[in-house]
GROMACS .gro file of N, CA and C in nm:
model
  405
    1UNK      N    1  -1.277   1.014  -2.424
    1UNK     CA    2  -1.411   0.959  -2.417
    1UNK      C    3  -1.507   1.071  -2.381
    2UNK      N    4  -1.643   1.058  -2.455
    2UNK     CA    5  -1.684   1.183  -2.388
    2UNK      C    6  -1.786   1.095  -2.318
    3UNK      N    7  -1.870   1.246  -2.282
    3UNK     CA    8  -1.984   1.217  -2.190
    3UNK      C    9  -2.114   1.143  -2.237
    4UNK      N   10  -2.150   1.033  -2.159
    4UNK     CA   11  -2.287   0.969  -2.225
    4UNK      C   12  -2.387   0.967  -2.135
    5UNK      N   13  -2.493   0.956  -2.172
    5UNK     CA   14  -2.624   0.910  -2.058
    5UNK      C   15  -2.586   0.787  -1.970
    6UNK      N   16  -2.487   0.656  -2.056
    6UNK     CA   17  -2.418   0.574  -1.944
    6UNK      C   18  -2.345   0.561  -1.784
    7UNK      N   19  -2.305   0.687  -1.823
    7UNK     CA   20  -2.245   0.730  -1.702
    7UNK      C   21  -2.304   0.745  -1.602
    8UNK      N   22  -2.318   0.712  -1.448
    8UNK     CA   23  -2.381   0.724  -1.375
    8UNK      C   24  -2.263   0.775  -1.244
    9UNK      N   25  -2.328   0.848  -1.137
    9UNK     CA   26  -2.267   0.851  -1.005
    9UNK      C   27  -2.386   0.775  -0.902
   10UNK      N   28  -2.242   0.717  -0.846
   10UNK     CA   29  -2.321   0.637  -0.771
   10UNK      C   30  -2.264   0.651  -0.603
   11UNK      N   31  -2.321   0.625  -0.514
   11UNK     CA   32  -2.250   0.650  -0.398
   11UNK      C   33  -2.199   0.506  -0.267
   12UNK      N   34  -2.027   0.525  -0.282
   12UNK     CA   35  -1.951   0.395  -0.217
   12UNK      C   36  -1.916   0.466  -0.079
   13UNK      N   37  -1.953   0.401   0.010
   13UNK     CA   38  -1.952   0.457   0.134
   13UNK      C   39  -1.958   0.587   0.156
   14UNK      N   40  -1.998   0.653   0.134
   14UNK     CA   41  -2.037   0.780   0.157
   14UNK      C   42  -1.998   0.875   0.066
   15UNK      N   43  -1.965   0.847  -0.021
   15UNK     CA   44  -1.867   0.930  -0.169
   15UNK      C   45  -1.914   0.930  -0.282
   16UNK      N   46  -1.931   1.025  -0.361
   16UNK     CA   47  -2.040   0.990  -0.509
   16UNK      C   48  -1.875   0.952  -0.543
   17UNK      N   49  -1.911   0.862  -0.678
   17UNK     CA   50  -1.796   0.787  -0.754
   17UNK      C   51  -1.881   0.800  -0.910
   18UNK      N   52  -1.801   0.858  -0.960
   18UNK     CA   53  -1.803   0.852  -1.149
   18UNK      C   54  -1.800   0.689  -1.200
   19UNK      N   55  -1.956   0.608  -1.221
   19UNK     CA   56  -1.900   0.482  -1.267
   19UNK      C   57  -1.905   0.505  -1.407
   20UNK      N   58  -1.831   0.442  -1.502
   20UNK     CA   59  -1.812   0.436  -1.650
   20UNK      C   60  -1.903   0.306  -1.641
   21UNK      N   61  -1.835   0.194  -1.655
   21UNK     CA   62  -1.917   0.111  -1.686
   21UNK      C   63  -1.969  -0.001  -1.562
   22UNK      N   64  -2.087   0.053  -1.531
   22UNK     CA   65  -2.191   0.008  -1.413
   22UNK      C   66  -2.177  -0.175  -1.398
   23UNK      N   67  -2.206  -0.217  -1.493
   23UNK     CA   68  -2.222  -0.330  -1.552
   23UNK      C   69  -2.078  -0.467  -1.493
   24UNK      N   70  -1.946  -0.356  -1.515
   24UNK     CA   71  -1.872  -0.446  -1.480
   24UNK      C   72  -1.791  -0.415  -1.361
   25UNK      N   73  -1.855  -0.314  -1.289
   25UNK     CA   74  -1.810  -0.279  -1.151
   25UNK      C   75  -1.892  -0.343  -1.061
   26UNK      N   76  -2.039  -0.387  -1.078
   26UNK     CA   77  -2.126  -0.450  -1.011
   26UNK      C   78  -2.048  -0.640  -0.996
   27UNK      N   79  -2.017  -0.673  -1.130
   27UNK     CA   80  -1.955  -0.794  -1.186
   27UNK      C   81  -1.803  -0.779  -1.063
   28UNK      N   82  -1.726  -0.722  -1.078
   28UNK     CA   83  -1.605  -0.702  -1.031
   28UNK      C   84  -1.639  -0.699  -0.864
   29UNK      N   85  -1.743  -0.602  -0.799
   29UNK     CA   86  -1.786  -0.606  -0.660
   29UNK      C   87  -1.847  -0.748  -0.646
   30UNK      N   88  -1.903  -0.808  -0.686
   30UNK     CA   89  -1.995  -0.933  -0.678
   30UNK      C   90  -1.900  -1.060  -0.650
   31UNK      N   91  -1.766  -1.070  -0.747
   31UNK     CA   92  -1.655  -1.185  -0.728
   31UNK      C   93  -1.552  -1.116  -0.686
   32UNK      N   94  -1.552  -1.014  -0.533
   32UNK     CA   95  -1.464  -0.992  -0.461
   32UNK      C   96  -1.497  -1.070  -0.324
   33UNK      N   97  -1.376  -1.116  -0.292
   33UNK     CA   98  -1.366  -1.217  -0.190
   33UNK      C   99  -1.401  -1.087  -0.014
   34UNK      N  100  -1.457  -1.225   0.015
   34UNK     CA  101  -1.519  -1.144   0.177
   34UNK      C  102  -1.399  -1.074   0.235
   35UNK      N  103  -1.450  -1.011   0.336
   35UNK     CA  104  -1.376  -0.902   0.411
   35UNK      C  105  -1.255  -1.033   0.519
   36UNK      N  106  -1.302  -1.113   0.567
   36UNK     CA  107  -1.204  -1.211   0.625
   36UNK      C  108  -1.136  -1.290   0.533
   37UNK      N  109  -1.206  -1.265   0.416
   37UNK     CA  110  -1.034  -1.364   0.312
   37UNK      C  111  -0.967  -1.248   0.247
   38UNK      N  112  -0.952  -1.123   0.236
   38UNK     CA  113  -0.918  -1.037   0.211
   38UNK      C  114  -0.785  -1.025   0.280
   39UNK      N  115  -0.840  -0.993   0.418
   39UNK     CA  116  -0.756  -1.006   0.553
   39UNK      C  117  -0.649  -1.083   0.574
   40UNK      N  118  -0.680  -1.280   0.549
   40UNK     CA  119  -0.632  -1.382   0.554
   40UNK      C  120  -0.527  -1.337   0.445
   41UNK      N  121  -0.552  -1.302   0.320
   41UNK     CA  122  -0.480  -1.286   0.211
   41UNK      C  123  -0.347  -1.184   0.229
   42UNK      N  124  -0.402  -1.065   0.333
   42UNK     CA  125  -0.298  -0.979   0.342
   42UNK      C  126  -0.233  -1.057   0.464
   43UNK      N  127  -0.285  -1.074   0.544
   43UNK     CA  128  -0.162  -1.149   0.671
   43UNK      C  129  -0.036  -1.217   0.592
   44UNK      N  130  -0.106  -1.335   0.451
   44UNK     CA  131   0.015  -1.382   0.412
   44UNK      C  132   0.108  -1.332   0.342
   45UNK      N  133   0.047  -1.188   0.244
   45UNK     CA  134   0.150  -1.094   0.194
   45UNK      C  135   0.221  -1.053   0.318
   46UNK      N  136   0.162  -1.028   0.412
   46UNK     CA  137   0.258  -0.968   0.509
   46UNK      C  138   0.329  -1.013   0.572
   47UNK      N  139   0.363  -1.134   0.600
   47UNK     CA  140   0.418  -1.236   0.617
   47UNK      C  141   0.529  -1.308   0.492
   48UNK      N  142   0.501  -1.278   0.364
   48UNK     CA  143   0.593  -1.251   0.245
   48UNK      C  144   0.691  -1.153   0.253
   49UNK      N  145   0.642  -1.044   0.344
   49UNK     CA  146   0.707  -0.917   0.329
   49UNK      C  147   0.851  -0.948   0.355
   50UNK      N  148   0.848  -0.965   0.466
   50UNK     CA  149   1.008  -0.989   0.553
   50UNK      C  150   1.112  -1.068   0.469
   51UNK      N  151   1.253  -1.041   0.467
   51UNK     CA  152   1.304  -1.077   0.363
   51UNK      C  153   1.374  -1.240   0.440
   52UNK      N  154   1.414  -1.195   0.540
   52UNK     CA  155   1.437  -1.339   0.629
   52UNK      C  156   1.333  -1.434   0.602
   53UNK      N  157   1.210  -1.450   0.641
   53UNK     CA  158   1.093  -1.517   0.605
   53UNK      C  159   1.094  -1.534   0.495
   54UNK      N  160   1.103  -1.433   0.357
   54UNK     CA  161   1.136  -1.448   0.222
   54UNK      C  162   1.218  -1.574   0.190
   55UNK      N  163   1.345  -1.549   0.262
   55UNK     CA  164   1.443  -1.632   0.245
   55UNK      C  165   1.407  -1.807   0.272
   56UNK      N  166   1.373  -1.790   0.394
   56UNK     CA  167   1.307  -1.891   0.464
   56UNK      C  168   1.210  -1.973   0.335
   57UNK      N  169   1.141  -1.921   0.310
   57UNK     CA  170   1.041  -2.016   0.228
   57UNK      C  171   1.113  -2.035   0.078
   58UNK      N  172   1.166  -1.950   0.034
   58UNK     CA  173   1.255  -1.982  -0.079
   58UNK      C  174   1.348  -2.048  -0.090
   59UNK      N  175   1.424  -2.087   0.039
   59UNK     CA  176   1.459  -2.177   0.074
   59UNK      C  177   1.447  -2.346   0.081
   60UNK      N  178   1.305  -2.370   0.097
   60UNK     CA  179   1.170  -2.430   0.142
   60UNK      C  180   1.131  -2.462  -0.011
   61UNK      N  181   1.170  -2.423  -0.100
   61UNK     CA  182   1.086  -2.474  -0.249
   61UNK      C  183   1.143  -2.560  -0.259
   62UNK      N  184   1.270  -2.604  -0.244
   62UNK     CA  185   1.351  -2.740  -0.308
   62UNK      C  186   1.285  -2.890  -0.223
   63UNK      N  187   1.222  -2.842  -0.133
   63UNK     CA  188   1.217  -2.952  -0.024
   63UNK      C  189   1.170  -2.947   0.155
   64UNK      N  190   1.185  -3.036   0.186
   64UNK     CA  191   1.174  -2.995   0.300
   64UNK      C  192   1.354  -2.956   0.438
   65UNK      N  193   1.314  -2.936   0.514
   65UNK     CA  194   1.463  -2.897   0.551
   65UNK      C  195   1.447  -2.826   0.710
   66UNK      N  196   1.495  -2.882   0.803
   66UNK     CA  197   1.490  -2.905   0.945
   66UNK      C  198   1.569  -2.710   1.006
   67UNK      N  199   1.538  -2.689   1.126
   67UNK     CA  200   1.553  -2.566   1.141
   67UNK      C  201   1.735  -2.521   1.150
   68UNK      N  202   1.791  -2.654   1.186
   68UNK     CA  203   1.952  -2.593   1.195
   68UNK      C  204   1.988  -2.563   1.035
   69UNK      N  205   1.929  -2.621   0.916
   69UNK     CA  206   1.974  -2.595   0.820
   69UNK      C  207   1.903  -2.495   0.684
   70UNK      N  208   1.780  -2.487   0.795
   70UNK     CA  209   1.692  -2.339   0.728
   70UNK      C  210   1.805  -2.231   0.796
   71UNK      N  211   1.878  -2.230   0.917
   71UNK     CA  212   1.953  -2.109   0.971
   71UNK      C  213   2.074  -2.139   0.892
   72UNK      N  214   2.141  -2.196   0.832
   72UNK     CA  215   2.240  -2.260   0.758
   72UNK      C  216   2.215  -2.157   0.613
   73UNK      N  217   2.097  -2.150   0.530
   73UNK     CA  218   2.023  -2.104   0.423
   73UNK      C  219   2.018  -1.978   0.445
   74UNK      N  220   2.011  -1.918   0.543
   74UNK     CA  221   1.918  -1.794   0.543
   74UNK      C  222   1.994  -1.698   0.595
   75UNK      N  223   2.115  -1.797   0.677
   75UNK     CA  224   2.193  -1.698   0.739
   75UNK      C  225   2.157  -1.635   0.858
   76UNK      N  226   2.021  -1.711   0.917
   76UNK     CA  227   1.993  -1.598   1.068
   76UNK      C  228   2.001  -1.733   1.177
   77UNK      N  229   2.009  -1.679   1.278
   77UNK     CA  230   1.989  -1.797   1.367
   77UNK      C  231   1.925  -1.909   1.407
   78UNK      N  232   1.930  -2.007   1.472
   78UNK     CA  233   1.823  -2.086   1.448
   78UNK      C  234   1.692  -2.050   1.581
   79UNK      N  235   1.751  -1.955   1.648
   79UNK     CA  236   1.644  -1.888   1.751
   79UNK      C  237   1.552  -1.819   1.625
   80UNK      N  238   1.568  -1.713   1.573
   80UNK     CA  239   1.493  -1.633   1.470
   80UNK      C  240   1.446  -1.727   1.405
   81UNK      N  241   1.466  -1.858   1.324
   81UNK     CA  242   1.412  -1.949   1.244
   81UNK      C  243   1.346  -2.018   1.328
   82UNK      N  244   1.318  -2.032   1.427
   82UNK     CA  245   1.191  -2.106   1.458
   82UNK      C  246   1.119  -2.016   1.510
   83UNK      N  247   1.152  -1.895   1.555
   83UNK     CA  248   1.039  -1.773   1.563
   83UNK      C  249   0.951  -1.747   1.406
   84UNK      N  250   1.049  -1.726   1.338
   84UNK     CA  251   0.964  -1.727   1.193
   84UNK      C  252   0.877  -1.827   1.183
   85UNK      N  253   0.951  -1.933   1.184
   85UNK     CA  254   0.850  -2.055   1.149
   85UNK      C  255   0.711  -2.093   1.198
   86UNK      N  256   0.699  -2.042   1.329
   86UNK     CA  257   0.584  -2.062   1.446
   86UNK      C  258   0.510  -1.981   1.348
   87UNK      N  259   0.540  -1.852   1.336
   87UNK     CA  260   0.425  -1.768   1.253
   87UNK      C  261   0.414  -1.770   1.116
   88UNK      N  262   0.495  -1.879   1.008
   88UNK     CA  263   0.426  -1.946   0.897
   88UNK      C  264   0.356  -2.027   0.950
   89UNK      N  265   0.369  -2.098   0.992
   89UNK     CA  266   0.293  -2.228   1.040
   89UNK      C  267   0.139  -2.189   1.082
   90UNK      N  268   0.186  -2.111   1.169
   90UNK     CA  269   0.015  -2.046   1.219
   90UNK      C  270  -0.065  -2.017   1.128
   91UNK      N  271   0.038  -1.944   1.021
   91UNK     CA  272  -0.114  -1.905   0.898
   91UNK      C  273  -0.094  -2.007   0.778
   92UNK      N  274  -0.067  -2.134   0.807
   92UNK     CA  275  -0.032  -2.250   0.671
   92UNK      C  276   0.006  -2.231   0.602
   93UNK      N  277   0.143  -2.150   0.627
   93UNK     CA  278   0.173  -2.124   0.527
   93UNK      C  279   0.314  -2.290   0.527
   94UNK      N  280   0.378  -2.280   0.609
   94UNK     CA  281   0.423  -2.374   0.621
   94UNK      C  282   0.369  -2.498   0.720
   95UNK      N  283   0.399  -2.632   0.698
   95UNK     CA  284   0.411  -2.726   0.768
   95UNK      C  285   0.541  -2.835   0.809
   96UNK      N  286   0.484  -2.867   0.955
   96UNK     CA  287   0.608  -2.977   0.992
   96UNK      C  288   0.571  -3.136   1.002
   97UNK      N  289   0.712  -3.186   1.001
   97UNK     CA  290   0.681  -3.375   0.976
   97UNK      C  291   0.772  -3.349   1.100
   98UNK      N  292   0.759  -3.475   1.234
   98UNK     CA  293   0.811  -3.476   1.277
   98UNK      C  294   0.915  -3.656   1.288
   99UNK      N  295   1.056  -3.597   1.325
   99UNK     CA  296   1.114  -3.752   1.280
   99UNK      C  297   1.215  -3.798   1.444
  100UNK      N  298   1.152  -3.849   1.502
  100UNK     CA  299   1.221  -3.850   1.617
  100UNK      C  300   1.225  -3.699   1.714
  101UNK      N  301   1.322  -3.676   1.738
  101UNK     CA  302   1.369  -3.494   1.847
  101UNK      C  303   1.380  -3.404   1.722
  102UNK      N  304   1.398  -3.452   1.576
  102UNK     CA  305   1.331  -3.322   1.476
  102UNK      C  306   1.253  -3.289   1.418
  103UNK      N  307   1.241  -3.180   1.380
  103UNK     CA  308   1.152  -3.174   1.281
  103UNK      C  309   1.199  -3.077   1.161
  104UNK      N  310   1.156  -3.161   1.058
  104UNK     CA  311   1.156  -3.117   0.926
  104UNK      C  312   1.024  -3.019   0.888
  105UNK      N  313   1.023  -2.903   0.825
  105UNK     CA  314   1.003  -2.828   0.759
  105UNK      C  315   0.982  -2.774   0.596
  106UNK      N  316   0.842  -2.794   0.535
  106UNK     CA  317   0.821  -2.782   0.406
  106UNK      C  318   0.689  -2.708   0.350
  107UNK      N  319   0.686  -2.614   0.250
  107UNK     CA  320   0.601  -2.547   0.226
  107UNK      C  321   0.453  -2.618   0.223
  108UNK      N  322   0.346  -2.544   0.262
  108UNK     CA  323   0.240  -2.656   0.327
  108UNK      C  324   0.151  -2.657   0.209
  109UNK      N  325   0.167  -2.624   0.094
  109UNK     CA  326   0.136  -2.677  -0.021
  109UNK      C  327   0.132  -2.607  -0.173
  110UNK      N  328   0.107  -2.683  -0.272
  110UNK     CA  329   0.146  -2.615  -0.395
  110UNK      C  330   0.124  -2.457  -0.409
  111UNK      N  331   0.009  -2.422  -0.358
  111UNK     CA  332  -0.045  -2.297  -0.389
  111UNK      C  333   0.047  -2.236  -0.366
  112UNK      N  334   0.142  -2.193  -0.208
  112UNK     CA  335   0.269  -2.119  -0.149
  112UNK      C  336   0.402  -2.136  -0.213
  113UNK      N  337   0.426  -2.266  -0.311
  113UNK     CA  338   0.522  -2.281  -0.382
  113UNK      C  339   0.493  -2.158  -0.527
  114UNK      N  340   0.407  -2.207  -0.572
  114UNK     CA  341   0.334  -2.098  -0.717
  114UNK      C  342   0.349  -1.978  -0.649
  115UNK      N  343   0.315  -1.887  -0.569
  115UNK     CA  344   0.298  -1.779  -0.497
  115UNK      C  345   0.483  -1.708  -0.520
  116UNK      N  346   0.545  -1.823  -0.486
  116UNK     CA  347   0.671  -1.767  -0.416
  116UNK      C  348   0.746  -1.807  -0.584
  117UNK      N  349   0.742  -1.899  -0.628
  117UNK     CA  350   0.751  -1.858  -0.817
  117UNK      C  351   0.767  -1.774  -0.874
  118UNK      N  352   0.592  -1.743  -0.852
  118UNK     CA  353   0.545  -1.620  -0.943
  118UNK      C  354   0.632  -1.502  -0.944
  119UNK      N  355   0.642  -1.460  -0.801
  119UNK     CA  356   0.702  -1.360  -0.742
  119UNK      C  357   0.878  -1.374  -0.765
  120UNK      N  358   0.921  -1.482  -0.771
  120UNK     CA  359   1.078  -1.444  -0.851
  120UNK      C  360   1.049  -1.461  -0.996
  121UNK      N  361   0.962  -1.523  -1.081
  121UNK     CA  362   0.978  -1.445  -1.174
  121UNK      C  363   0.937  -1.338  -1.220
  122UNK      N  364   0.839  -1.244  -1.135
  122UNK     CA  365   0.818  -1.161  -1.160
  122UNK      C  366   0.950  -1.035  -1.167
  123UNK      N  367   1.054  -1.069  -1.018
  123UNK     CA  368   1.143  -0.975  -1.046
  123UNK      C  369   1.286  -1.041  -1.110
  124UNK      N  370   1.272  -1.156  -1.147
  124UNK     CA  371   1.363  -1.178  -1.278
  124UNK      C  372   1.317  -1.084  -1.435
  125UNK      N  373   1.184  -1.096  -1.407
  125UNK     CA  374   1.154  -1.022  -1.558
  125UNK      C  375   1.121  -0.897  -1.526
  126UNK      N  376   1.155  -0.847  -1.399
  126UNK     CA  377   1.204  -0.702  -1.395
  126UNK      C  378   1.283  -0.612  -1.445
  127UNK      N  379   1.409  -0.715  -1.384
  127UNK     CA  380   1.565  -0.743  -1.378
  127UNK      C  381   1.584  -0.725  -1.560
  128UNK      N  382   1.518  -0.816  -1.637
  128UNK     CA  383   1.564  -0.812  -1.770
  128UNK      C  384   1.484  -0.678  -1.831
  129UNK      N  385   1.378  -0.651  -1.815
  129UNK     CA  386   1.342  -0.552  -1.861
  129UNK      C  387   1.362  -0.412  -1.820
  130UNK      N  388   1.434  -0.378  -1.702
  130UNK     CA  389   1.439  -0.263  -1.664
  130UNK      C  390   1.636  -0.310  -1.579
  131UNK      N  391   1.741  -0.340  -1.685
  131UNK     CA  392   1.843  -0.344  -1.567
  131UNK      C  393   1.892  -0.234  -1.492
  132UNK      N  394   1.830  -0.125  -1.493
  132UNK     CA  395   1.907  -0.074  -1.405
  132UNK      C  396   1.851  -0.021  -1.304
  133UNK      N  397   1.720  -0.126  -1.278
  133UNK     CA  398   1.723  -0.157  -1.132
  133UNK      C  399   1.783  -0.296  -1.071
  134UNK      N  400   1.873  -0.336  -1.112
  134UNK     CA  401   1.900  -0.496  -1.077
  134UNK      C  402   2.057  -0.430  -0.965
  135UNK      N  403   2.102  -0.549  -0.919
  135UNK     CA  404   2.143  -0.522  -0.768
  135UNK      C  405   2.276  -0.470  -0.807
   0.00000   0.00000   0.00000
């Protein structure tokens, strides 16, 4: 591409930046979500991160399912599974029903089911397209 009169530098926090096209970086800055849903957004990636927790909610797609048998699933204790759980819960990611002295456990709504989807099929169609990164 060469050089046009389009081109502009413009300055993002204190940095000149080469914009190409002005037009849809203004568009792109304009429908970026605020600095506290940004935040909110990474807490729950980060909270995705952990593979126990991973487990935990993938677990959690079929249904709902009480903490002796999320530790049953996941393979960690049921001390660690309700430590996890306190801190889905906190950020909605999960919710509880309670039924008598238990409580049951289920993803706190469609959006976190799609989320956790997406993300195995994303590395199923890893898996097929690149096997020799598969386990």
């Amino acid at each position: 591409m060469n050089s046009s009169s389009d081109e502009r530098v413009i300055s993002l926090d204190g940095c000149a930046v080469r914009v190409v096209d002005g037009d849809r970086v203004a568009s792109v800055r304009e429908g970026m979500p605020s600095e506290r849903d940004l935040a909110d957004t990474a807490e729950v990636f980060g909270l995705l991160s952990d593979p126990g927790r991973l487990r935990l909610l993938l677990g959690l797609r079929e249904g709902e399912l009480c903490v002796c048998d999320l530790a049953a699933v996941s393979g960690m204790s049921e001390s660690a599974v309700s430590h996890a759980l306190r801190l889905l819960r906190a950020h909605r990611v999960v919710t509880a029903r309670r039924s008598g002295r238990m409580a049951y456990y289920r993803l706190d709504d469609a959006h976190v089911r799609m989320l956790l989807d997406l993300a195995v099929a994303h590395i199923e169609h890893s898996e097929v397209m690149h096997p020799e990164r598969g386990n």
